[in-house]
Amino acid sequence: AGLEEVTEPNEVLFELVDRKVPDIAALYITKSKAKDASKHNTEWNESLSTLWIAACNGYPAVVRVLIDREADINKAWT
């Protein structure tokens, strides 16, 4: 993936989770209003959500806040 500038809070959180930076993702989500987002993943060839990736990678702090912010827990991918 390229290092294009990402400034929208939901996208920033997605990138932190997707790039496996759990400590920064946990801090970022508490300091921002970021919510669940979906983005196409070439490895899975699916559109995966931030919540799904965070849960699969074992990032409970991020998962908790996303659920508190009404992420759809029934939507694994689209």
Short mmCIF file of C-alpha atoms in Angstrom, two decimals, residues 12 29 36 45 48 53 56 64 66:
data_model
loop_
_atom_site.label_atom_id
_atom_site.label_comp_id
_atom_site.label_asym_id
_atom_site.label_seq_id
_atom_site.Cartn_x
_atom_site.Cartn_y
_atom_site.Cartn_z
CA VAL A 12 -6.65 7.01 9.98
CA ILE A 29 -9.50 6.09 19.00
CA ASP A 36 -15.94 1.88 12.00
CA ASN A 45 -10.34 -9.63 -1.97
CA LEU A 48 -13.14 -5.44 5.52
CA ILE A 53 -9.64 -6.42 11.56
CA CYS A 56 -9.14 -10.68 14.34
CA ARG A 64 -14.69 -1.88 22.71
CA LEU A 66 -15.98 0.85 18.06
#
